[in-house]
PDB file of C-alpha atoms in Angstrom:
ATOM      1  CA  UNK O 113     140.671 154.951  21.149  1.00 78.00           C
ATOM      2  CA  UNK O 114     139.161 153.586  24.270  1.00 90.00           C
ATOM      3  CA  UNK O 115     142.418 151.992  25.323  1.00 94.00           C
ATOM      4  CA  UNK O 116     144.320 155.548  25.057  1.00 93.00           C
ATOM      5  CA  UNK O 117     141.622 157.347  26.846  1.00 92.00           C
ATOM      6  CA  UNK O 118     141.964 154.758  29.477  1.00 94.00           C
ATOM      7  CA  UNK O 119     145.975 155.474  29.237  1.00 95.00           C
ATOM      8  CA  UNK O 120     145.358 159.197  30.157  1.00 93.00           C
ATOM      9  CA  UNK O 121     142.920 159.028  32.259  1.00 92.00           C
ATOM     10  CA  UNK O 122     144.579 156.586  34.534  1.00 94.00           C
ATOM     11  CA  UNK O 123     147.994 157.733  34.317  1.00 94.00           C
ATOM     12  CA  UNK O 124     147.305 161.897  34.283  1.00 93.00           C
ATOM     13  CA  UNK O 125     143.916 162.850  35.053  1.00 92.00           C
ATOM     14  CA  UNK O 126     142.887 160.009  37.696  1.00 92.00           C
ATOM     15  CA  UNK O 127     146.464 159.043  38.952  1.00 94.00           C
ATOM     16  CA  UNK O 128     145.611 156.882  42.124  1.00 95.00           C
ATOM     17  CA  UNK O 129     147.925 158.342  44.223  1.00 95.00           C
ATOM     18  CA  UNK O 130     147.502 162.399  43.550  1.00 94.00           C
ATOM     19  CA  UNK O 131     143.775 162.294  42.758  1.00 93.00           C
ATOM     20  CA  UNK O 132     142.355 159.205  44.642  1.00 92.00           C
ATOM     21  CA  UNK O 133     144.493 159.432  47.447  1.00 91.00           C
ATOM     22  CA  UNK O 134     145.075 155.647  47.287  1.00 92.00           C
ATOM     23  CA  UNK O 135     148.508 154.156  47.932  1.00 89.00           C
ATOM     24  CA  UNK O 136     149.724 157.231  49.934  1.00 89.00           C
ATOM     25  CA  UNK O 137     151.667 154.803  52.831  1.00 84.00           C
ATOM     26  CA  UNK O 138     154.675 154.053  49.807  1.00 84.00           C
ATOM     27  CA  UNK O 139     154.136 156.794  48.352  1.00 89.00           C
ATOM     28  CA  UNK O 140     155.484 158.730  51.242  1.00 88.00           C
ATOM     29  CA  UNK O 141     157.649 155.828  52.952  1.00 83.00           C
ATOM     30  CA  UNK O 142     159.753 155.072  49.680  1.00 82.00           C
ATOM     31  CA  UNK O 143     159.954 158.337  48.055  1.00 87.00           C
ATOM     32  CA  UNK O 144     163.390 159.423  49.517  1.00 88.00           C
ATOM     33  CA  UNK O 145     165.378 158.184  46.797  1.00 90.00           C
ATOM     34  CA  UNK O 146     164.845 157.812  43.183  1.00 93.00           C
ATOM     35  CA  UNK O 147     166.576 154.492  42.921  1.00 87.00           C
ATOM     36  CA  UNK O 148     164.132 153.168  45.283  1.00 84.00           C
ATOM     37  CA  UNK O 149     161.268 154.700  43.999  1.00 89.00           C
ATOM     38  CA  UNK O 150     161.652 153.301  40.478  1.00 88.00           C
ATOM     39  CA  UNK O 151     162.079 149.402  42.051  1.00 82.00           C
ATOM     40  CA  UNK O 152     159.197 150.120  44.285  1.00 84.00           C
ATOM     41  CA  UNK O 153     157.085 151.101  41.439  1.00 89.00           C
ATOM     42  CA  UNK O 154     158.435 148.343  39.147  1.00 84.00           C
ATOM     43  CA  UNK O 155     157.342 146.155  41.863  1.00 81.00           C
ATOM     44  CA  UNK O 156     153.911 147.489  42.344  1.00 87.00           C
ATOM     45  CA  UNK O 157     153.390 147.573  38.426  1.00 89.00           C
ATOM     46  CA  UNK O 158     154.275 143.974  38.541  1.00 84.00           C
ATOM     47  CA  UNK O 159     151.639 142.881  41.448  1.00 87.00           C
ATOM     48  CA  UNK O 160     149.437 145.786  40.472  1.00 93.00           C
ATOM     49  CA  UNK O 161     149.121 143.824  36.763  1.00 94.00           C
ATOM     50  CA  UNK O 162     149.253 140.090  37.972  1.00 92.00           C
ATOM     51  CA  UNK O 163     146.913 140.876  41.121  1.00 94.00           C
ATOM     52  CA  UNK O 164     143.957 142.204  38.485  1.00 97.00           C
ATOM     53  CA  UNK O 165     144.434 139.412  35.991  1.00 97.00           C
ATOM     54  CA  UNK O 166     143.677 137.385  38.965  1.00 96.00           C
ATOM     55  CA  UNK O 167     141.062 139.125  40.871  1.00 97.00           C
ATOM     56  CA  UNK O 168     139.357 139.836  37.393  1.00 97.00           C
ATOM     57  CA  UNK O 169     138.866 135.705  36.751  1.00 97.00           C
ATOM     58  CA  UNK O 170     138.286 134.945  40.246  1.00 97.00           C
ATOM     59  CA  UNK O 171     135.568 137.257  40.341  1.00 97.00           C
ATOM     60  CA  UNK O 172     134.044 136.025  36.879  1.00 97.00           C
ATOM     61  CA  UNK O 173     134.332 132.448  37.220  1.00 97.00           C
ATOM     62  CA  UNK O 174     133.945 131.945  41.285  1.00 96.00           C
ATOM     63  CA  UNK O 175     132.488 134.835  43.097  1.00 97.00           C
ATOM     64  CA  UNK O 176     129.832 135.780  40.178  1.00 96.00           C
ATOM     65  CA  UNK O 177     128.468 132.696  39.196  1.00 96.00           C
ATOM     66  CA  UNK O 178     128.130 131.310  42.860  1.00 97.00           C
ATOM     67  CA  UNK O 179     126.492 134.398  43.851  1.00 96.00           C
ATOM     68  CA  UNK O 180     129.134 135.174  46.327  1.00 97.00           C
ATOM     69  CA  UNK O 181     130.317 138.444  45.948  1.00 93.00           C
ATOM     70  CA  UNK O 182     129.937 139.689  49.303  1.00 95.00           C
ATOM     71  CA  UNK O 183     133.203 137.667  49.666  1.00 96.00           C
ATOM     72  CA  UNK O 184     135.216 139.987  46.639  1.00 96.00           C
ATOM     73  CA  UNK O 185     137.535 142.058  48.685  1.00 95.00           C
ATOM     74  CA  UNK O 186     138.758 139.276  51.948  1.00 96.00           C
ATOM     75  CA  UNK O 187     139.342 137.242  47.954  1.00 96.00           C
ATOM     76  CA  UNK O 188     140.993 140.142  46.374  1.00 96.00           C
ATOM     77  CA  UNK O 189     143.131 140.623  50.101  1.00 94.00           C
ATOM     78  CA  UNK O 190     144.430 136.864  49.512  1.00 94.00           C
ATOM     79  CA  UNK O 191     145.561 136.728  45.914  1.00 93.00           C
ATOM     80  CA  UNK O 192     147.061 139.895  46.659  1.00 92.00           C
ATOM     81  CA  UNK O 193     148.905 138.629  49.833  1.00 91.00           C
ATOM     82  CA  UNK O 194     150.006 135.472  47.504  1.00 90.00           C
ATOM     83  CA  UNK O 195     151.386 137.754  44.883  1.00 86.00           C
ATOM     84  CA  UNK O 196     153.195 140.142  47.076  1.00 85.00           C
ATOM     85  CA  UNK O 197     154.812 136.892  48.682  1.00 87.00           C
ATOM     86  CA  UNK O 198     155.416 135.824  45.154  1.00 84.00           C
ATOM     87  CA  UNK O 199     157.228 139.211  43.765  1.00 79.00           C
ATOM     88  CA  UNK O 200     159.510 138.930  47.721  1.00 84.00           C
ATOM     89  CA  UNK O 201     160.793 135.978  46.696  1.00 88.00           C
ATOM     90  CA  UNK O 202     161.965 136.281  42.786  1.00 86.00           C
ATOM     91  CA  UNK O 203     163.536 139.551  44.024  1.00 81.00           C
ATOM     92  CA  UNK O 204     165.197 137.911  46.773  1.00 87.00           C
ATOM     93  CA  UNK O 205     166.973 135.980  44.344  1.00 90.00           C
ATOM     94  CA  UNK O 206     166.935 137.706  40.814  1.00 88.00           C
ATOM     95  CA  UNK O 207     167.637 141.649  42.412  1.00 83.00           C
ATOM     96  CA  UNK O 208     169.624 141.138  46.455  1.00 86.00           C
ATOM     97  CA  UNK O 209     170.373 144.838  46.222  1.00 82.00           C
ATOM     98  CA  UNK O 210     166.822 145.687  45.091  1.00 75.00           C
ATOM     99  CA  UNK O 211     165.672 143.455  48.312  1.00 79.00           C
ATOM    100  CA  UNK O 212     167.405 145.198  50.457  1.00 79.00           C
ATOM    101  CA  UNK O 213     166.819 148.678  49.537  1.00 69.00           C
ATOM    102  CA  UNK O 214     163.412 148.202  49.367  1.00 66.00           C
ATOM    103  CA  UNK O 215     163.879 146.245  52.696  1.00 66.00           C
ATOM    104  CA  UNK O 216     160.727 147.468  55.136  1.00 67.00           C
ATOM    105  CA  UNK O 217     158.703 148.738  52.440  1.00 66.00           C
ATOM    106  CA  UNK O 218     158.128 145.443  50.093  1.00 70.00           C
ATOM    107  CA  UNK O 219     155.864 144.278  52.482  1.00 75.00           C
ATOM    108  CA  UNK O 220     153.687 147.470  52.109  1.00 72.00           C
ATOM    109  CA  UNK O 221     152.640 146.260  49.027  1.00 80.00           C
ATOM    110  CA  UNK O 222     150.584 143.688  49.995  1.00 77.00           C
ATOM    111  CA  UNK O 223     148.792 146.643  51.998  1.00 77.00           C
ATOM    112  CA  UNK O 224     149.196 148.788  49.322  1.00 84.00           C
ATOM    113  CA  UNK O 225     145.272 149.864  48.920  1.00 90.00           C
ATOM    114  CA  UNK O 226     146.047 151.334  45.399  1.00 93.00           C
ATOM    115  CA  UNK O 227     146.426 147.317  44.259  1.00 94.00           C
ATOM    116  CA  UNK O 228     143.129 146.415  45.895  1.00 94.00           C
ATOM    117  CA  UNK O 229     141.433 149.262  44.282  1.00 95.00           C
ATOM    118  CA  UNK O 230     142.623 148.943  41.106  1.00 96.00           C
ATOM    119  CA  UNK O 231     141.329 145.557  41.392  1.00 96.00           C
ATOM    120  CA  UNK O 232     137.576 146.303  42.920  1.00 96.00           C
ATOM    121  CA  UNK O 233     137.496 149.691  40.338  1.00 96.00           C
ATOM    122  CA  UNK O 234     137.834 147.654  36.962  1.00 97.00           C
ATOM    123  CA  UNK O 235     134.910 145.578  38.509  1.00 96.00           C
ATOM    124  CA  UNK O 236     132.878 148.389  39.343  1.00 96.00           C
ATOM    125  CA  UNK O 237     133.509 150.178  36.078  1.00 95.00           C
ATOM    126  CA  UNK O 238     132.474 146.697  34.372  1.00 95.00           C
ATOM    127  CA  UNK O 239     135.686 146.803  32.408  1.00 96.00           C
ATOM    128  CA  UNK O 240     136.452 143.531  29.778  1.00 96.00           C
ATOM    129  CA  UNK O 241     139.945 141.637  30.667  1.00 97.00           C
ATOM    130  CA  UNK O 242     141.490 143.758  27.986  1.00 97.00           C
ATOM    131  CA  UNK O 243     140.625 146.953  29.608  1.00 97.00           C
ATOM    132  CA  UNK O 244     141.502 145.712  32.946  1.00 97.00           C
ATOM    133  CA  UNK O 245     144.800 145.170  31.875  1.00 97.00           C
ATOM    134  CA  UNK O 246     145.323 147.971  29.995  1.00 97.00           C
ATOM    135  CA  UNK O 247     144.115 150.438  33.534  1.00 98.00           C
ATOM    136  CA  UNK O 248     146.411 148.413  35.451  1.00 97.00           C
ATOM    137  CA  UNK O 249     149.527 148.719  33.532  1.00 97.00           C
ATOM    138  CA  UNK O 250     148.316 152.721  33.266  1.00 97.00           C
ATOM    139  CA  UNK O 251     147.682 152.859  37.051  1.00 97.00           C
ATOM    140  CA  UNK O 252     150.690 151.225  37.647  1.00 96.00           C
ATOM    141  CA  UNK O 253     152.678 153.587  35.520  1.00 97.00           C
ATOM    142  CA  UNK O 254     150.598 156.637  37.014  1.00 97.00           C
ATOM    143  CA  UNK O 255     151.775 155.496  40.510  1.00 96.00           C
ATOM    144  CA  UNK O 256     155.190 155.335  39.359  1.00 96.00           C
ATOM    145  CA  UNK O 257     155.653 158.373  37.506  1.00 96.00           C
ATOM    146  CA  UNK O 258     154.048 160.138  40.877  1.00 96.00           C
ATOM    147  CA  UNK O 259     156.592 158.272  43.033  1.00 95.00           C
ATOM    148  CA  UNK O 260     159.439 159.227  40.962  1.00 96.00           C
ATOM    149  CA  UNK O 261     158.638 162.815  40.203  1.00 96.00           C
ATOM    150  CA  UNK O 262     157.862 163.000  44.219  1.00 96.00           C
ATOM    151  CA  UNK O 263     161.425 161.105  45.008  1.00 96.00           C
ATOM    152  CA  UNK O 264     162.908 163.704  42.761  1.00 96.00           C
ATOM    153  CA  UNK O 265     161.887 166.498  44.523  1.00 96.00           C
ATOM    154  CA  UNK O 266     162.587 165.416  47.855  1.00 94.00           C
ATOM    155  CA  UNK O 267     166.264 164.516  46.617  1.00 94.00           C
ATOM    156  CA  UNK O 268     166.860 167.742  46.004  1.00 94.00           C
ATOM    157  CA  UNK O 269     164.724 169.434  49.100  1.00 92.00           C
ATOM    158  CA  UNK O 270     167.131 167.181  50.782  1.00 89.00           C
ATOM    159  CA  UNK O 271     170.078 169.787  50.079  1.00 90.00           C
ATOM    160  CA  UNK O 272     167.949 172.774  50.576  1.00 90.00           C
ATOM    161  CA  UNK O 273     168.067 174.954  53.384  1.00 91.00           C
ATOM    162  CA  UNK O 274     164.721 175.011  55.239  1.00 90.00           C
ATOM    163  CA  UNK O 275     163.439 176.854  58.340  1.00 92.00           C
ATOM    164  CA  UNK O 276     163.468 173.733  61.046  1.00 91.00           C
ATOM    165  CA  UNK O 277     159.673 174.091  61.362  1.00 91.00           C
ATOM    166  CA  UNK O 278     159.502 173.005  57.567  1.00 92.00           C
ATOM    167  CA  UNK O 279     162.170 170.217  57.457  1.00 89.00           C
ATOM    168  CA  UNK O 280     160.888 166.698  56.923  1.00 88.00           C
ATOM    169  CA  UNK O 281     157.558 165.554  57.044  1.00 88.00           C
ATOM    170  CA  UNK O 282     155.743 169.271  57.030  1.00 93.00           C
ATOM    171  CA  UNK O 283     157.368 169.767  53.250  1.00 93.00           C
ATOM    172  CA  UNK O 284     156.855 166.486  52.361  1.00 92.00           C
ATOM    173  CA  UNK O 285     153.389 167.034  52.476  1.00 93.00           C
ATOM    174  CA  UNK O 286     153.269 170.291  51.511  1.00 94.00           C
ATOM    175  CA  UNK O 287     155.091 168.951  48.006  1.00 95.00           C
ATOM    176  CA  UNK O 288     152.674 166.178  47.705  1.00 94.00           C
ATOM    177  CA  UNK O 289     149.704 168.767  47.789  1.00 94.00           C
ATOM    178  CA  UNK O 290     151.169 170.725  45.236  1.00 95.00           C
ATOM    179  CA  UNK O 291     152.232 167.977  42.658  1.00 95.00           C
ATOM    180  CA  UNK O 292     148.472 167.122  43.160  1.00 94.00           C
ATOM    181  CA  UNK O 293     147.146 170.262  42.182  1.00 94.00           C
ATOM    182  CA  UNK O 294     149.618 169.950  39.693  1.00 92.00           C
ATOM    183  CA  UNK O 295     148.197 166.918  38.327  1.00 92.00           C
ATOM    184  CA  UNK O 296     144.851 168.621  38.363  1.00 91.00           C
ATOM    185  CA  UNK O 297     145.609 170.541  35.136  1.00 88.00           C
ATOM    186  CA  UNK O 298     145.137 167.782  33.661  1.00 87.00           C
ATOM    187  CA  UNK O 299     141.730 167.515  34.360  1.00 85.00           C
ATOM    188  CA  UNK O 300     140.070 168.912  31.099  1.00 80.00           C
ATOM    189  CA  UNK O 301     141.963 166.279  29.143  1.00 78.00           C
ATOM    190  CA  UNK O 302     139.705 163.510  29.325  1.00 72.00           C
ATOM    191  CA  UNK O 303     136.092 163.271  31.104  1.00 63.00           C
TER     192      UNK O 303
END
Protein backbone atom coordinates (compact mmCIF):
# COMPACT_ATOMS: atom_id res chain seq x y z
CA UNK A 1 0.00 0.00 0.00
CA UNK A 2 2.84 2.31 0.71
CA UNK A 3 4.32 1.77 -2.73
CA UNK A 4 0.85 2.87 -4.47
CA UNK A 5 0.44 5.82 -2.26
CA UNK A 6 3.89 6.74 -3.25
CA UNK A 7 2.65 6.06 -7.07
CA UNK A 8 -0.10 8.77 -6.65
CA UNK A 9 1.33 10.97 -4.79
CA UNK A 10 4.33 11.39 -6.97
CA UNK A 11 2.79 11.06 -10.22
CA UNK A 12 -0.78 13.19 -9.50
CA UNK A 13 -0.83 14.99 -6.38
CA UNK A 14 3.02 16.08 -6.05
CA UNK A 15 4.00 15.96 -9.83
CA UNK A 16 7.48 17.79 -9.78
CA UNK A 17 6.89 19.81 -12.51
CA UNK A 18 3.08 21.28 -11.90
CA UNK A 19 3.26 21.32 -8.09
CA UNK A 20 7.03 21.72 -7.20
CA UNK A 21 7.87 23.78 -9.94
CA UNK A 22 11.04 21.70 -10.51
CA UNK A 23 12.22 20.83 -14.01
CA UNK A 24 10.30 23.77 -15.64
CA UNK A 25 13.54 24.67 -18.24
CA UNK A 26 12.41 21.12 -20.45
CA UNK A 27 9.40 21.31 -19.55
CA UNK A 28 8.88 24.43 -21.53
CA UNK A 29 11.95 24.05 -24.07
CA UNK A 30 10.83 20.47 -25.34
CA UNK A 31 7.18 20.62 -25.11
CA UNK A 32 6.49 21.69 -28.78
CA UNK A 33 6.05 18.37 -30.08
CA UNK A 34 4.76 15.22 -28.70
CA UNK A 35 7.33 13.04 -30.36
CA UNK A 36 9.90 14.91 -28.56
CA UNK A 37 8.31 15.14 -25.46
CA UNK A 38 7.85 11.39 -25.01
CA UNK A 39 11.94 10.76 -25.84
CA UNK A 40 12.72 13.59 -23.57
CA UNK A 41 10.79 12.07 -20.83
CA UNK A 42 11.97 8.52 -21.62
CA UNK A 43 15.29 9.99 -21.23
CA UNK A 44 14.77 11.75 -18.00
CA UNK A 45 12.94 8.56 -16.56
CA UNK A 46 16.03 6.74 -17.48
CA UNK A 47 18.67 9.22 -15.63
CA UNK A 48 15.95 10.24 -13.23
CA UNK A 49 15.97 6.20 -12.06
CA UNK A 50 19.79 5.40 -12.51
CA UNK A 51 20.86 8.94 -10.98
CA UNK A 52 18.84 7.94 -7.47
CA UNK A 53 20.06 4.37 -7.37
CA UNK A 54 23.32 6.08 -7.37
CA UNK A 55 23.01 9.08 -5.26
CA UNK A 56 20.98 6.80 -2.77
CA UNK A 57 24.36 4.36 -2.18
CA UNK A 58 26.73 7.09 -2.46
CA UNK A 59 25.08 8.84 0.18
CA UNK A 60 24.74 5.61 2.47
CA UNK A 61 27.99 4.12 2.07
CA UNK A 62 30.38 7.41 1.47
CA UNK A 63 28.87 10.65 2.48
CA UNK A 64 27.02 9.16 5.77
CA UNK A 65 29.43 7.11 7.30
CA UNK A 66 32.39 9.63 6.73
CA UNK A 67 30.36 12.30 8.12
CA UNK A 68 30.50 14.25 4.97
CA UNK A 69 27.31 15.26 3.95
CA UNK A 70 27.84 18.80 3.53
CA UNK A 71 29.37 17.47 0.25
CA UNK A 72 25.68 15.60 -0.95
CA UNK A 73 24.53 17.87 -3.67
CA UNK A 74 28.33 19.05 -5.67
CA UNK A 75 28.18 14.55 -5.30
CA UNK A 76 24.70 14.27 -6.50
CA UNK A 77 25.75 17.24 -9.46
CA UNK A 78 28.60 14.66 -10.62
CA UNK A 79 26.90 11.30 -10.86
CA UNK A 80 24.29 13.15 -12.46
CA UNK A 81 26.65 14.87 -15.02
CA UNK A 82 28.19 11.14 -15.57
CA UNK A 83 24.80 9.73 -16.26
CA UNK A 84 23.50 12.38 -18.51
CA UNK A 85 26.90 11.85 -20.50
CA UNK A 86 26.11 8.20 -20.26
CA UNK A 87 22.27 8.29 -21.65
CA UNK A 88 24.08 11.05 -24.81
CA UNK A 89 26.02 8.49 -25.85
CA UNK A 90 23.79 5.07 -26.05
CA UNK A 91 21.31 7.38 -27.83
CA UNK A 92 23.82 8.59 -30.12
CA UNK A 93 24.15 5.23 -31.29
CA UNK A 94 21.00 3.07 -30.39
CA UNK A 95 18.21 6.19 -31.41
CA UNK A 96 20.29 8.98 -34.31
CA UNK A 97 16.85 10.41 -34.94
CA UNK A 98 16.02 10.58 -31.21
CA UNK A 99 19.62 12.48 -30.89
CA UNK A 100 18.88 14.80 -33.06
CA UNK A 101 15.48 15.82 -32.24
CA UNK A 102 16.24 16.14 -28.89
CA UNK A 103 19.45 17.93 -30.16
CA UNK A 104 19.91 21.24 -27.67
CA UNK A 105 17.79 19.97 -25.05
CA UNK A 106 19.65 16.50 -23.97
CA UNK A 107 22.07 18.43 -22.35
CA UNK A 108 19.37 20.10 -20.11
CA UNK A 109 19.12 17.11 -18.37
CA UNK A 110 22.09 17.11 -16.64
CA UNK A 111 20.66 20.61 -15.34
CA UNK A 112 17.48 19.28 -15.07
CA UNK A 113 16.84 20.26 -11.15
CA UNK A 114 13.81 17.81 -11.05
CA UNK A 115 16.75 14.82 -11.19
CA UNK A 116 18.71 16.45 -8.39
CA UNK A 117 15.68 16.80 -6.33
CA UNK A 118 14.33 13.70 -6.73
CA UNK A 119 17.59 12.57 -5.58
CA UNK A 120 18.12 15.00 -2.29
CA UNK A 121 13.95 14.45 -1.56
CA UNK A 122 14.12 10.52 -1.10
CA UNK A 123 17.03 11.43 1.35
CA UNK A 124 15.21 13.92 3.15
CA UNK A 125 12.04 11.87 3.34
CA UNK A 126 14.42 8.95 4.71
CA UNK A 127 13.01 6.67 2.06
CA UNK A 128 14.55 2.70 1.91
CA UNK A 129 16.19 1.83 -1.71
CA UNK A 130 12.89 0.25 -2.55
CA UNK A 131 10.96 3.35 -2.06
CA UNK A 132 13.49 5.42 -3.73
CA UNK A 133 13.05 3.57 -6.68
CA UNK A 134 9.66 3.22 -6.71
CA UNK A 135 9.30 7.67 -6.35
CA UNK A 136 11.68 7.85 -9.06
CA UNK A 137 10.13 5.73 -11.62
CA UNK A 138 6.65 7.68 -10.34
CA UNK A 139 8.38 11.10 -10.63
CA UNK A 140 9.71 10.21 -13.71
CA UNK A 141 6.40 9.13 -15.10
CA UNK A 142 4.69 12.30 -13.41
CA UNK A 143 7.17 14.49 -15.40
CA UNK A 144 6.35 12.73 -18.44
CA UNK A 145 2.77 12.53 -18.41
CA UNK A 146 2.99 16.58 -17.64
CA UNK A 147 5.32 16.99 -20.65
CA UNK A 148 3.16 15.11 -22.91
CA UNK A 149 -0.24 16.36 -21.91
CA UNK A 150 1.57 20.03 -22.11
CA UNK A 151 3.16 19.06 -25.78
CA UNK A 152 -0.35 18.10 -26.66
CA UNK A 153 -1.85 21.16 -26.05
CA UNK A 154 0.56 23.33 -27.54
CA UNK A 155 0.32 21.09 -30.83
CA UNK A 156 -2.87 22.00 -31.22
CA UNK A 157 -2.64 25.89 -29.87
CA UNK A 158 -0.18 25.75 -32.63
CA UNK A 159 -3.16 25.80 -35.30
CA UNK A 160 -5.28 28.10 -33.32
CA UNK A 161 -5.89 31.52 -34.08
CA UNK A 162 -4.66 33.81 -31.27
CA UNK A 163 -4.67 37.61 -30.75
CA UNK A 164 -0.67 38.40 -31.45
CA UNK A 165 -0.37 39.61 -27.84
CA UNK A 166 -1.17 35.89 -26.78
CA UNK A 167 0.89 33.91 -29.38
CA UNK A 168 3.88 32.02 -28.04
CA UNK A 169 5.36 32.25 -24.85
CA UNK A 170 2.32 34.40 -23.04
CA UNK A 171 -0.08 31.09 -23.71
CA UNK A 172 2.44 28.85 -23.04
CA UNK A 173 2.45 29.92 -19.70
CA UNK A 174 -0.84 30.70 -19.31
CA UNK A 175 -1.53 26.69 -20.26
CA UNK A 176 1.06 25.59 -17.87
CA UNK A 177 -0.80 27.52 -14.98
CA UNK A 178 -3.88 25.99 -15.77
CA UNK A 179 -2.81 22.25 -16.22
CA UNK A 180 -1.36 23.03 -12.70
CA UNK A 181 -4.40 23.99 -11.14
CA UNK A 182 -5.60 21.21 -12.95
CA UNK A 183 -3.40 18.87 -11.28
CA UNK A 184 -4.46 20.41 -8.02
CA UNK A 185 -7.74 18.43 -7.96
CA UNK A 186 -5.96 15.94 -7.18
CA UNK A 187 -4.97 17.10 -4.04
CA UNK A 188 -7.51 15.34 -1.64
CA UNK A 189 -6.35 12.01 -3.04
CA UNK A 190 -3.56 11.29 -0.92
CA UNK A 191 -2.07 13.43 2.16
Amino acid sequence: MTYILIFISAVFVNNIVLAQFLGICPFLGVSKKIETALGMSGAVAFVMTIATIFTYIIQKAVLEPFNIGFLQTITFILIIAALVQLVEIILKKVSPALYQALGVFLPLITTNCAILGVAILVIQKDMNMLESVVFAISTAIGFGLALVLFAGIREQLSMAKLPKGMQGTPISLLTAGLLAMAFMGFAGIVK
